[in-house]
Amino acid sequence: FTTIGLITMIYGASVALVAKDIKRMIALTSVNHMGYVLLGAFTATVAGVSGAVFQMFSHGLAVGMLFLMSGYIHDHTGTRNVDELKGLRGKMPQTVTLLFLASMAAMAVPGFANFISEYLVIQGALSVSYLFAIAVVAPALTVGYFLWMLRRVAMTPPVGPKNELRLHSILILIAFLVPLLLFGVYPPPLLGSVITPTVGKFFGAR
């Protein structure tokens, strides 16, 4: 099952590299992230299983935020095709800023909860076998396709008049973002006090 998890991670990230529909890209990111959960859970180590549980939490927030944003963007632009979203920074600057932050979370950039969860999963996998070092290919691919998307959406010259989201939509997105940053910077209230002690009762010192 650990091998299946590893394959799922790399497969999801690899297919996402050629996806041009932003919603499809996010769906494949979800496949990739669930590979981490599978890999971590079946290492049967405290680090791996704790990382898998924490990954479900952080993944739910990051991908949930991204899915919500893809819907908002489609409603405001009429398309989800990345190539047709060039210049979006000029139309929806606040939305693009939040898209950038959500993408950073999905890429597991340090400072976000996803970084800690993926680090723990890989740590647990390496404690089982150094062959699982190949798992680092998945985050590298994830960074690749998110940067490809952001380059087109956020780093192209602004096009068209502003058509920003309403305040309540922005606040909903921020509600997803805050826990990702909070538990990324200071995870002990959830990871150290709840997840790891509970996992430790089942898996001991492994």
Tab-separated table of C-alpha atoms in Angstrom:
chain	number	residue	atom	x	y	z
A	1	PHE	CA	0.000	0.000	0.000
A	2	THR	CA	2.911	2.358	0.589
A	3	THR	CA	3.965	1.733	-3.013
A	4	ILE	CA	0.434	2.508	-4.220
A	5	GLY	CA	0.545	5.735	-2.226
A	6	LEU	CA	3.856	6.661	-3.824
A	7	ILE	CA	2.540	5.927	-7.319
A	8	THR	CA	-0.605	7.977	-6.602
A	9	MET	CA	1.494	10.950	-5.495
A	10	ILE	CA	3.652	10.948	-8.598
A	11	TYR	CA	0.807	10.091	-11.008
A	12	GLY	CA	-1.454	12.910	-9.786
A	13	ALA	CA	1.357	15.449	-9.981
A	14	SER	CA	2.534	14.240	-13.402
A	15	VAL	CA	-0.900	14.426	-15.043
A	16	ALA	CA	-1.523	17.848	-13.482
A	17	LEU	CA	1.550	19.126	-15.331
A	18	VAL	CA	-0.353	19.016	-18.633
A	19	ALA	CA	-3.769	20.101	-17.314
A	20	LYS	CA	-5.011	23.447	-18.636
A	21	ASP	CA	-8.362	23.474	-16.859
A	22	ILE	CA	-7.667	25.008	-13.463
A	23	LYS	CA	-10.376	22.908	-11.776
A	24	ARG	CA	-8.957	19.692	-13.251
A	25	MET	CA	-5.509	20.723	-12.064
A	26	ILE	CA	-6.835	21.155	-8.529
A	27	ALA	CA	-8.608	17.779	-8.694
A	28	LEU	CA	-5.336	16.123	-9.688
A	29	THR	CA	-3.634	17.961	-6.829
A	30	SER	CA	-6.143	16.252	-4.563
A	31	VAL	CA	-5.157	12.862	-6.013
A	32	ASN	CA	-1.525	13.749	-5.382
A	33	HIS	CA	-2.209	14.770	-1.776
A	34	MET	CA	-4.226	11.635	-1.060
A	35	GLY	CA	-1.156	9.688	-2.121
A	36	TYR	CA	0.655	11.281	0.823
A	37	VAL	CA	-2.131	10.142	3.132
A	38	LEU	CA	-1.915	6.571	1.856
A	39	LEU	CA	1.883	6.508	2.021
A	40	GLY	CA	2.010	7.956	5.530
A	41	ALA	CA	-0.760	5.768	6.923
A	42	PHE	CA	0.825	2.514	5.780
A	43	THR	CA	4.294	3.319	7.085
A	44	ALA	CA	2.767	2.430	10.474
A	45	THR	CA	5.140	4.918	12.120
A	46	VAL	CA	4.179	7.741	14.461
A	47	ALA	CA	5.685	10.338	12.115
A	48	GLY	CA	4.095	8.869	8.986
A	49	VAL	CA	0.609	8.354	10.413
A	50	SER	CA	0.636	11.726	12.208
A	51	GLY	CA	1.652	13.325	8.927
A	52	ALA	CA	-1.143	11.494	7.095
A	53	VAL	CA	-3.770	12.725	9.560
A	54	PHE	CA	-2.386	16.260	9.512
A	55	GLN	CA	-2.287	16.065	5.712
A	56	MET	CA	-6.013	15.322	5.588
A	57	PHE	CA	-6.624	18.457	7.640
A	58	SER	CA	-4.295	20.738	5.673
A	59	HIS	CA	-5.274	19.227	2.323
A	60	GLY	CA	-8.961	19.774	3.034
A	61	LEU	CA	-8.368	23.454	3.699
A	62	ALA	CA	-5.934	24.150	0.841
A	63	VAL	CA	-7.754	22.218	-1.873
A	64	GLY	CA	-11.147	23.332	-0.576
A	65	MET	CA	-9.984	26.923	-0.912
A	66	LEU	CA	-8.617	26.282	-4.404
A	67	PHE	CA	-11.824	24.580	-5.588
A	68	LEU	CA	-13.880	27.465	-4.246
A	69	MET	CA	-11.622	29.926	-6.042
A	70	SER	CA	-11.867	28.045	-9.329
A	71	GLY	CA	-15.644	28.376	-9.089
A	72	TYR	CA	-15.441	32.076	-8.297
A	73	ILE	CA	-13.010	32.669	-11.168
A	74	HIS	CA	-15.229	30.756	-13.610
A	75	ASP	CA	-18.284	32.754	-12.518
A	76	HIS	CA	-16.452	36.046	-13.062
A	77	THR	CA	-14.586	35.222	-16.278
A	78	GLY	CA	-16.624	32.471	-17.940
A	79	THR	CA	-13.607	30.172	-18.293
A	80	ARG	CA	-11.339	27.845	-16.318
A	81	ASN	CA	-8.728	27.524	-19.067
A	82	VAL	CA	-5.400	28.754	-17.726
A	83	ASP	CA	-4.361	30.152	-21.116
A	84	GLU	CA	-7.525	32.268	-21.222
A	85	LEU	CA	-6.980	33.612	-17.711
A	86	LYS	CA	-3.896	35.626	-18.633
A	87	GLY	CA	-3.956	39.105	-17.167
A	88	LEU	CA	-6.321	38.086	-14.349
A	89	ARG	CA	-4.159	40.044	-11.910
A	90	GLY	CA	-5.568	43.250	-13.376
A	91	LYS	CA	-9.205	42.152	-13.163
A	92	MET	CA	-9.150	40.419	-9.762
A	93	PRO	CA	-6.034	41.502	-7.834
A	94	GLN	CA	-7.251	40.426	-4.397
A	95	THR	CA	-8.437	37.082	-5.729
A	96	VAL	CA	-5.122	36.451	-7.471
A	97	THR	CA	-3.272	37.264	-4.229
A	98	LEU	CA	-5.373	34.671	-2.402
A	99	LEU	CA	-4.861	32.212	-5.274
A	100	PHE	CA	-1.123	32.720	-4.908
A	101	LEU	CA	-1.277	32.021	-1.151
A	102	ALA	CA	-3.517	28.963	-1.588
A	103	SER	CA	-1.139	27.640	-4.237
A	104	MET	CA	1.780	28.142	-1.848
A	105	ALA	CA	-0.079	26.026	0.699
A	106	ALA	CA	-0.737	23.302	-1.889
A	107	MET	CA	2.949	23.411	-2.870
A	108	ALA	CA	3.808	22.799	0.805
A	109	VAL	CA	5.858	25.972	1.164
A	110	PRO	CA	7.328	26.325	4.700
A	111	GLY	CA	5.022	28.390	6.879
A	112	PHE	CA	1.915	26.504	5.768
A	113	ALA	CA	0.455	23.434	7.499
A	114	ASN	CA	0.909	21.359	4.332
A	115	PHE	CA	4.692	21.612	4.622
A	116	ILE	CA	4.666	20.011	8.066
A	117	SER	CA	2.298	17.216	7.047
A	118	GLU	CA	4.281	16.303	3.925
A	119	TYR	CA	7.564	16.509	5.813
A	120	LEU	CA	6.276	14.065	8.441
A	121	VAL	CA	4.979	11.649	5.799
A	122	ILE	CA	8.322	11.610	3.987
A	123	GLN	CA	10.166	11.296	7.311
A	124	GLY	CA	8.036	8.277	8.216
A	125	ALA	CA	8.527	6.730	4.776
A	126	LEU	CA	12.314	7.148	4.921
A	127	SER	CA	12.399	5.493	8.337
A	128	VAL	CA	10.889	2.405	6.682
A	129	SER	CA	13.099	2.402	3.583
A	130	TYR	CA	15.431	4.871	1.919
A	131	LEU	CA	13.931	3.752	-1.389
A	132	PHE	CA	11.040	6.068	-0.573
A	133	ALA	CA	13.382	9.008	-1.184
A	134	ILE	CA	11.802	8.968	-4.643
A	135	ALA	CA	8.775	10.538	-2.929
A	136	VAL	CA	10.486	13.938	-3.199
A	137	VAL	CA	9.709	13.833	-6.933
A	138	ALA	CA	6.027	14.496	-6.187
A	139	PRO	CA	6.440	17.857	-4.398
A	140	ALA	CA	8.903	18.959	-7.084
A	141	LEU	CA	6.283	18.250	-9.770
A	142	THR	CA	3.607	19.993	-7.693
A	143	VAL	CA	5.726	23.130	-7.493
A	144	GLY	CA	6.278	22.914	-11.252
A	145	TYR	CA	2.644	22.893	-12.333
A	146	PHE	CA	1.503	25.488	-9.804
A	147	LEU	CA	4.254	27.882	-10.863
A	148	TRP	CA	3.272	27.248	-14.495
A	149	MET	CA	-0.318	28.201	-13.676
A	150	LEU	CA	0.605	31.227	-11.549
A	151	ARG	CA	2.981	32.541	-14.188
A	152	ARG	CA	0.122	32.764	-16.679
A	153	VAL	CA	-2.561	33.994	-14.305
A	154	ALA	CA	-0.655	36.293	-11.949
A	155	MET	CA	2.488	37.357	-13.794
A	156	THR	CA	1.130	38.427	-17.172
A	157	PRO	CA	0.255	42.069	-17.977
A	158	PRO	CA	-3.136	43.147	-16.570
A	159	VAL	CA	-5.991	42.901	-19.073
A	160	GLY	CA	-9.490	44.367	-18.821
A	161	PRO	CA	-11.409	46.272	-16.128
A	162	LYS	CA	-11.564	45.159	-12.518
A	163	ASN	CA	-14.217	42.578	-11.637
A	164	GLU	CA	-13.269	41.710	-8.082
A	165	LEU	CA	-15.054	39.301	-5.738
A	166	ARG	CA	-17.464	40.670	-3.175
A	167	LEU	CA	-16.278	41.118	0.393
A	168	HIS	CA	-18.138	38.104	1.785
A	169	SER	CA	-16.476	35.826	-0.791
A	170	ILE	CA	-13.049	37.209	0.118
A	171	LEU	CA	-13.758	36.613	3.818
A	172	ILE	CA	-14.789	33.003	3.154
A	173	LEU	CA	-11.481	32.383	1.376
A	174	ILE	CA	-9.549	34.020	4.214
A	175	ALA	CA	-11.322	31.689	6.659
A	176	PHE	CA	-9.712	28.749	4.815
A	177	LEU	CA	-6.327	30.451	4.734
A	178	VAL	CA	-5.965	31.452	8.396
A	179	PRO	CA	-5.763	27.895	9.855
A	180	LEU	CA	-3.256	26.901	7.170
A	181	LEU	CA	-0.961	29.701	8.293
A	182	LEU	CA	-1.724	29.370	12.007
A	183	PHE	CA	-0.957	25.644	12.200
A	184	GLY	CA	1.878	26.025	9.726
A	185	VAL	CA	3.662	28.486	11.986
A	186	TYR	CA	2.567	26.930	15.292
A	187	PRO	CA	1.262	23.342	14.923
A	188	PRO	CA	1.465	22.094	18.580
A	189	PRO	CA	-2.173	22.890	19.518
A	190	LEU	CA	-3.365	20.361	16.931
A	191	LEU	CA	-0.389	18.218	15.973
A	192	GLY	CA	1.496	18.019	19.260
A	193	SER	CA	-1.474	17.987	21.631
A	194	VAL	CA	-4.001	15.887	19.715
A	195	ILE	CA	-2.767	14.029	16.644
A	196	THR	CA	0.684	12.727	17.629
A	197	PRO	CA	-0.278	11.577	21.179
A	198	THR	CA	-3.313	9.737	19.796
A	199	VAL	CA	-1.295	8.079	17.028
A	200	GLY	CA	1.425	7.205	19.564
A	201	LYS	CA	-1.050	5.164	21.600
A	202	PHE	CA	-1.582	2.868	18.625
A	203	PHE	CA	1.887	2.758	17.121
A	204	GLY	CA	4.120	3.178	20.170
A	205	ALA	CA	7.595	4.505	19.481
A	206	ARG	CA	7.772	3.371	15.848
